[in-house]
Short mmCIF file of C-alpha atoms in Angstrom, two decimals:
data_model
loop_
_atom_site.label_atom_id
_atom_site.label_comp_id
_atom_site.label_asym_id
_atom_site.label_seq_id
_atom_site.Cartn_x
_atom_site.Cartn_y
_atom_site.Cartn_z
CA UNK A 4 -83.45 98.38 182.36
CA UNK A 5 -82.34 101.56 180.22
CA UNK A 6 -79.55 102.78 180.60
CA UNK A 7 -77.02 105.89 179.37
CA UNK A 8 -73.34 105.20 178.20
CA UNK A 9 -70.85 107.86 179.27
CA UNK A 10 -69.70 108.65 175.72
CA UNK A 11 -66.92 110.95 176.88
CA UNK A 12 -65.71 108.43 179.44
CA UNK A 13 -65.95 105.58 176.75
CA UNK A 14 -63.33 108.35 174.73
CA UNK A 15 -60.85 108.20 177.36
CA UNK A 16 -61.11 104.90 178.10
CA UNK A 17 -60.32 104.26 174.02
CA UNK A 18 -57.15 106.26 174.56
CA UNK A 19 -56.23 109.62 172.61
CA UNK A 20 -55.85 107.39 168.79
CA UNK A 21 -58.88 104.90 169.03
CA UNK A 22 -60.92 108.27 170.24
CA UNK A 23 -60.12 110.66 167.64
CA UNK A 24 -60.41 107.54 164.39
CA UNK A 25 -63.69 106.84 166.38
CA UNK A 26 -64.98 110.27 165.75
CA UNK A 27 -63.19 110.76 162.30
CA UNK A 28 -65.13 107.80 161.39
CA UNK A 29 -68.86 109.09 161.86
CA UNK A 30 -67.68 112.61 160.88
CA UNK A 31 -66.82 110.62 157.44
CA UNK A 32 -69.82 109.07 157.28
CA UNK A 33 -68.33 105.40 157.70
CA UNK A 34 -70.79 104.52 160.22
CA UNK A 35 -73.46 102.26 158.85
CA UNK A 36 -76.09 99.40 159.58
CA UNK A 37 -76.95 100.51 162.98
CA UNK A 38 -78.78 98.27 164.52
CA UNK A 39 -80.05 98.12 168.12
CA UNK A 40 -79.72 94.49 169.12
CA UNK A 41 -80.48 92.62 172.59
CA UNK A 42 -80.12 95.82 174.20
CA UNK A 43 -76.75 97.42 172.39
CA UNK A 44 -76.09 98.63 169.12
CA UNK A 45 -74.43 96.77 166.66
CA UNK A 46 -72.68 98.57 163.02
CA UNK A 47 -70.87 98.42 159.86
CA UNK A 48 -67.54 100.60 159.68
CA UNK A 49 -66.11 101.11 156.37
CA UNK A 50 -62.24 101.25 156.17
CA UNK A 51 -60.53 104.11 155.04
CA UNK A 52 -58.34 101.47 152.74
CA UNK A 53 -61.90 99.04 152.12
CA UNK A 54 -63.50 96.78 153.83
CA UNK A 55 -66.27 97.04 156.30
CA UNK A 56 -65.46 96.52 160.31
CA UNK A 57 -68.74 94.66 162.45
CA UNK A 58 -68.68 95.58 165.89
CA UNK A 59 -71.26 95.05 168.34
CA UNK A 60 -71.69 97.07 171.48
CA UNK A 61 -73.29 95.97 174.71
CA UNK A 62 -74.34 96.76 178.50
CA UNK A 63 -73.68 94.73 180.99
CA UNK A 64 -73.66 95.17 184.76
CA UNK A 65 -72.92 99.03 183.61
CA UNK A 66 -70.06 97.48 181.99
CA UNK A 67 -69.36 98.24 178.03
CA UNK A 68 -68.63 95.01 176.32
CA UNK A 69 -67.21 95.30 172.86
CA UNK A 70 -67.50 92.54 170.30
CA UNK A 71 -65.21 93.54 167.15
CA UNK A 72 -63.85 91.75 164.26
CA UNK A 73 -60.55 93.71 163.69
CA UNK A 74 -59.92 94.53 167.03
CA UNK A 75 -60.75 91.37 169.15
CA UNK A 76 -57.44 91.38 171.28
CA UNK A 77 -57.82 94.85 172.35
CA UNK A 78 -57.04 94.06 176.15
CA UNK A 79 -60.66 94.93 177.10
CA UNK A 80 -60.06 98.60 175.91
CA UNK A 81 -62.76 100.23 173.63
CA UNK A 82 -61.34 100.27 169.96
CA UNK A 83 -62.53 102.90 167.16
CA UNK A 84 -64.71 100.52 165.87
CA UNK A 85 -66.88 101.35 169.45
CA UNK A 86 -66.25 104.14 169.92
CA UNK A 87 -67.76 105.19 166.10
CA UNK A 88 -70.60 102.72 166.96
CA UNK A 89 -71.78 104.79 170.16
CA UNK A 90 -71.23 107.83 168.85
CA UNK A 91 -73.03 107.33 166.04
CA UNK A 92 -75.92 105.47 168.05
CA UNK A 93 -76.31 108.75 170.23
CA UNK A 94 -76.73 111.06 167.46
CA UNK A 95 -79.37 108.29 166.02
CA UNK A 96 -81.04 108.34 169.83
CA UNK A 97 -80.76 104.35 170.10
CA UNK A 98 -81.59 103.86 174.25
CA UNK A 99 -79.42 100.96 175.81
CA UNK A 100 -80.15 97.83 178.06
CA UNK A 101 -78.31 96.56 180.55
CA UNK A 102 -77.75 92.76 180.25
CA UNK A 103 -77.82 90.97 183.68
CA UNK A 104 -74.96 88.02 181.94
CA UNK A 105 -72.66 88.59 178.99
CA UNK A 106 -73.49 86.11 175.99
CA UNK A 107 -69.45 85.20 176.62
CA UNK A 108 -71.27 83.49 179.33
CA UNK A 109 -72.89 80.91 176.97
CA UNK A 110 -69.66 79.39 175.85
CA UNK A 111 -68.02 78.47 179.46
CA UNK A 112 -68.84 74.75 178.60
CA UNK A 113 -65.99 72.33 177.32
CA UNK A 114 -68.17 71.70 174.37
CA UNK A 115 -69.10 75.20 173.81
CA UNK A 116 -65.83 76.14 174.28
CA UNK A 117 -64.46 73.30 171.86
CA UNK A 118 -67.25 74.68 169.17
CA UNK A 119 -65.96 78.48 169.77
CA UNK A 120 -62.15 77.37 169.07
CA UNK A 121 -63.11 75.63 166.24
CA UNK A 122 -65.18 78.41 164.78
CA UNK A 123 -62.38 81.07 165.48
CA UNK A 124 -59.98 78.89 163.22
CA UNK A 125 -62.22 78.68 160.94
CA UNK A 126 -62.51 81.42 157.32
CA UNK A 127 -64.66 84.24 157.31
CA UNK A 128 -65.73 82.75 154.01
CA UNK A 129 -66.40 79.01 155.50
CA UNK A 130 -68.32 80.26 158.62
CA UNK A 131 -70.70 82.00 156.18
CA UNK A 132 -70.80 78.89 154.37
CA UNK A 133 -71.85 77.11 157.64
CA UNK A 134 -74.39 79.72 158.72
CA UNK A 135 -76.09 79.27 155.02
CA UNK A 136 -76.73 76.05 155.42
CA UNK A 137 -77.58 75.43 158.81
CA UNK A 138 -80.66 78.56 158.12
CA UNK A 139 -81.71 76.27 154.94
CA UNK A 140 -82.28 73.33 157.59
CA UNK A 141 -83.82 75.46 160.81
CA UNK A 142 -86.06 78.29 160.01
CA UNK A 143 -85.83 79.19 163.85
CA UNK A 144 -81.97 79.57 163.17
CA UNK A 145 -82.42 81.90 159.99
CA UNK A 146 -84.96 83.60 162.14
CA UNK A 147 -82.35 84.42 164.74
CA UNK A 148 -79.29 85.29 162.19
CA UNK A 149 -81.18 87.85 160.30
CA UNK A 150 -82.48 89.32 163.65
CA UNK A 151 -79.00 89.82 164.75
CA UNK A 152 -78.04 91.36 161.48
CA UNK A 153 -81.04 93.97 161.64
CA UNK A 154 -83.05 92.36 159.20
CA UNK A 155 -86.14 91.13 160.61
CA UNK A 156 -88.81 93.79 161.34
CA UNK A 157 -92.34 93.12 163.49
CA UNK A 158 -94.49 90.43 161.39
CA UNK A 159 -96.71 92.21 158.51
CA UNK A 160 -100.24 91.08 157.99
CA UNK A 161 -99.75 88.13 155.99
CA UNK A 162 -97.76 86.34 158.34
CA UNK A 163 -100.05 87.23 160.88
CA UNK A 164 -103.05 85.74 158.89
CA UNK A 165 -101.11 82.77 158.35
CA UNK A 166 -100.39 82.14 162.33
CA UNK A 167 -104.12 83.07 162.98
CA UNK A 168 -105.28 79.98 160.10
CA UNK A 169 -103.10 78.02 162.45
CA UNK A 170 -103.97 78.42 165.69
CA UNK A 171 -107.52 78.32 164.38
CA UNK A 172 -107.06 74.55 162.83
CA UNK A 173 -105.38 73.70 166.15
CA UNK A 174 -108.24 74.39 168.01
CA UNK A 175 -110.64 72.52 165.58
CA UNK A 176 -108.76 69.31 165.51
CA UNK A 177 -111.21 67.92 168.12
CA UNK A 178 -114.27 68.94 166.92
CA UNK A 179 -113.35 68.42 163.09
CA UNK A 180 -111.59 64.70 163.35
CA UNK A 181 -113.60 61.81 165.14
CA UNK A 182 -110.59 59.73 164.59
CA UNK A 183 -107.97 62.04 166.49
CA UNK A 184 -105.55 60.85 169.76
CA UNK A 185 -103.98 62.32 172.23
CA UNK A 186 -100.67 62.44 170.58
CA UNK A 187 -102.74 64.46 167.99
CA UNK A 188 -103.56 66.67 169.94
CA UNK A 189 -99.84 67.20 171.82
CA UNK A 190 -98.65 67.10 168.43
CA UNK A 191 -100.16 70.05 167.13
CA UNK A 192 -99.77 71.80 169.99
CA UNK A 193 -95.94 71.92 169.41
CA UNK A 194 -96.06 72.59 165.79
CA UNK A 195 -98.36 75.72 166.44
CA UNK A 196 -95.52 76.64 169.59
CA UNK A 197 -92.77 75.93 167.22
CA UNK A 198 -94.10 78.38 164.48
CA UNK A 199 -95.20 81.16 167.14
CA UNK A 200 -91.72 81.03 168.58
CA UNK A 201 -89.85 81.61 164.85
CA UNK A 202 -92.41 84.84 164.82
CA UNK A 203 -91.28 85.77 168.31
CA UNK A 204 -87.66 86.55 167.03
CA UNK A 205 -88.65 89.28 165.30
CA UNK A 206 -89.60 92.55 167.39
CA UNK A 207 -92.68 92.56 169.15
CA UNK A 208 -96.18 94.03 167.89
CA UNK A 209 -99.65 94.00 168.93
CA UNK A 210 -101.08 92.26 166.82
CA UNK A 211 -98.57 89.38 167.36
CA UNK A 212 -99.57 89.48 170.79
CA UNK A 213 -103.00 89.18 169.63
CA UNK A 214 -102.35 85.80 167.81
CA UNK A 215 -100.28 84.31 170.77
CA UNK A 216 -103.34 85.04 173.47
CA UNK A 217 -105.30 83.19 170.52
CA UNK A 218 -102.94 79.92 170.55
CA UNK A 219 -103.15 80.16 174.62
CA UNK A 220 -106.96 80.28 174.86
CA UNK A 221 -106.74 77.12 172.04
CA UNK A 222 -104.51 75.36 174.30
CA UNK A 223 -105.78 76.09 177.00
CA UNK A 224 -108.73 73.97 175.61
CA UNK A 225 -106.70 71.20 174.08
CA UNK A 226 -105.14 70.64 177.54
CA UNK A 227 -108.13 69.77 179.19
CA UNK A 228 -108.65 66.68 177.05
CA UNK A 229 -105.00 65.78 178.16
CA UNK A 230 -105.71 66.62 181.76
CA UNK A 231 -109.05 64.19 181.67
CA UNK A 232 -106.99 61.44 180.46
CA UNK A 233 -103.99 61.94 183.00
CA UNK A 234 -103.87 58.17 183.42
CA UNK A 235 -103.13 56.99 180.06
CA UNK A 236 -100.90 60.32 179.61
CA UNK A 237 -98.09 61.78 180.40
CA UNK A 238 -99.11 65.58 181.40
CA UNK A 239 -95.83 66.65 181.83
CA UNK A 240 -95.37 66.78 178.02
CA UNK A 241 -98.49 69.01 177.62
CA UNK A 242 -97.24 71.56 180.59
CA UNK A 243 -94.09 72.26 178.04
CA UNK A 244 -96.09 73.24 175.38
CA UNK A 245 -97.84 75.32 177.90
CA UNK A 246 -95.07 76.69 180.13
CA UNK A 247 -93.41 78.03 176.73
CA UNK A 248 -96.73 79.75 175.73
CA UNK A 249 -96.82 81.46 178.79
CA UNK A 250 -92.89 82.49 179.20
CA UNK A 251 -93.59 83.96 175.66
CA UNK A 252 -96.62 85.81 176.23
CA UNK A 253 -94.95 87.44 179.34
CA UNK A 254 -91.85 88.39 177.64
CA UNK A 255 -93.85 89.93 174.30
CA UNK A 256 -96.07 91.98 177.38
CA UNK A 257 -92.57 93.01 179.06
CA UNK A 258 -91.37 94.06 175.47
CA UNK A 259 -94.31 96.05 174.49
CA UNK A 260 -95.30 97.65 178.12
CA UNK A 261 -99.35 97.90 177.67
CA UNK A 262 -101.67 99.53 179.41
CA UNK A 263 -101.34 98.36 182.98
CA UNK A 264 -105.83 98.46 183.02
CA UNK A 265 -105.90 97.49 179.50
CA UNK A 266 -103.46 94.44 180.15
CA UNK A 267 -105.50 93.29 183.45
CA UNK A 268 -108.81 93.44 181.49
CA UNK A 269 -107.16 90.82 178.84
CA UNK A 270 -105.11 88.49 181.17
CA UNK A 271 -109.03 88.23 183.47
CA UNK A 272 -110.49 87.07 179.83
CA UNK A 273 -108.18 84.49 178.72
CA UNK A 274 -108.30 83.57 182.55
CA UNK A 275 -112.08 83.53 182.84
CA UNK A 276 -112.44 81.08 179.50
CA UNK A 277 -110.68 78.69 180.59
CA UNK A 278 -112.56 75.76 180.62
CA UNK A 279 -110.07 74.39 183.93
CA UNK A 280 -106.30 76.20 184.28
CA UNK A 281 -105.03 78.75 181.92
CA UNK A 282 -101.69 78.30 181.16
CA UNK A 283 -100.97 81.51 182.17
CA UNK A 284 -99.65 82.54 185.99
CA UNK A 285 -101.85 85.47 185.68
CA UNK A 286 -101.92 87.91 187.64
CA UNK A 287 -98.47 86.62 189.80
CA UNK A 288 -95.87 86.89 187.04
CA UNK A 289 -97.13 90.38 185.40
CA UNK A 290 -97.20 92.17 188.94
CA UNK A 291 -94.36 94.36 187.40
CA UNK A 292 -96.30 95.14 184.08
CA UNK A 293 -100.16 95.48 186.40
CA UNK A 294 -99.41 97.52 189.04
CA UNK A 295 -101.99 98.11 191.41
CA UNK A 296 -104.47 99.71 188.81
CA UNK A 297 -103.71 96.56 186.91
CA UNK A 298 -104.63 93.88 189.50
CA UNK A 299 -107.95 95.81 190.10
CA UNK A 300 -108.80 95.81 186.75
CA UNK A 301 -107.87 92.31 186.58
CA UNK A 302 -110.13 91.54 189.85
CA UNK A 303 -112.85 93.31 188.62
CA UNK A 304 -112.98 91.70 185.17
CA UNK A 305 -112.49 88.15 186.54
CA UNK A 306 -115.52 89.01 188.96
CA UNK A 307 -118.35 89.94 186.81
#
């Protein structure tokens, strides 16, 4: 849900000082790196004695939730850092989200909490370290890291030709390998999931949309050889692979907005070619995105 931040009421709230170094900071053009970022805005401040600031700015419940690195025990007050970040965000005309739960709410765990302490005593200089490493091992992980740094736009041509190759060899692994089994088939189906989902960090495009309604009409396919063999099979395992592909062709559809018509036409296709089930709940969970235009065109499409 978009939404508008009071920028004058986030001034006041700063108090007089963190209000007037927040606007001497974009008037000195120390405001860089903006970044809009699960729904706020995240930026670079330079200091006036060196150094850069990172702050990250958020939405939730029409509450502003501030993230900084110099000014972390700021007793919930807005600090410069902030208020230079959404100041400098309106003049860019970055639009907000509201967040229904604060990602503070992913550490209320002893563990996670344990792992957060441990982090926080840790050096700027060994976290980076950490991070480094850990991307080396988990591309989904380096994926997400240079996503929250900015740094990821909407996958270029190549990489969409490379997803297509794979969703394409999926869906040839019956018909290409007398000697495949079922764990072949369950197999591939979460490699081709694992590499769609490391695509899906980055910001959402048609034609990556495209590939994933590809890799559901492939599974779709692959499923009913699982489904025929229920008894020597566990079908739970195959409704993961499927459950995922359809939570992330939703979301990409919720990012993008299409054509209500346009979208009804396509979700009646993949429907209609399934050989048994799509994996899709089409039309129930896209009654948002459809709209009544959209469940007629999806009627009429899944009629003819």
């Amino acid at each position: 849900m978009a939404v508008s931040v009071d920028v004058e009421a986030l001034i006041a709230a700063a108090g007089p000082s963190a209000g007037q170094a927040g606007r001497e900071h974009v008037a000195q053009g120390s405001v860089s790196g903006l970044t809009s970022v699960d729904g706020g805005v995240r930026a670079s401040v330079a200091e006036p004695r060196g150094g850069q600031t990172q702050v990250f700015v958020t939405v939730v419940s029409r509450a502003l939730v501030v993230d900084c690195d110099r000014d972390s025990d700021s007793a919930g007050q807005p600090c410069e850092h902030a208020v230079a970040a959404v100041l400098a965000a309106r003049d860019a005309g970055i639009s907000w989200t509201s967040m229904a739960v604060s990602r503070a709410a992913d550490t209320d765990g002893d563990e996670d909490r344990l792992v957060a302490e441990a982090a926080a005593s840790l050096t700027r200089a060994e976290l980076v370290r950490l991070v480094v490493t850990q991307a080396a091992e988990d591309r989904l992980f380096e994926a997400r890291v240079l996503q929250r740094a900015g740094r990821l736009g909407p996958a270029d041509a190549g990489e969409l030709a490379r997803l297509r190759a794979l969703v394409r060899h999926t869906g040839r692994i019956p018909d290409s390998n007398d000697r495949w089994e079922l764990h072949d088939l369950l197999d591939a189906g979460r490699d081709m999931l694992a590499e769609l989902e490391i695509v899906a960090v980055r910001p959402a495009s048609a034609g990556f949309v495209d590939v994933v309604e590809d890799a559901v009409g492939v599974w779709d396919k692959l499923a009913g050889y699982l489904l025929d063999a229920w008894d020597a099979y566990d079908t739970d395992e195959s409704g993961e692979v499927a459950d995922a592909l359809a939570a992330l062709h939703l979301r990409l559809c919720e990012e993008l907005r299409p054509d209500p018509i346009e979208l009804g036409q396509r979700l009646a296709a993949l429907v209609g070619s399934a050989d048994l089930d799509s994996c899709l709940d089409a039309p129930d969970s896209y009654t948002d995105l459809l709209g009544a235009e959209g469940f007629t065109a999806y009627h009429t499409a899944l009629d003819r």
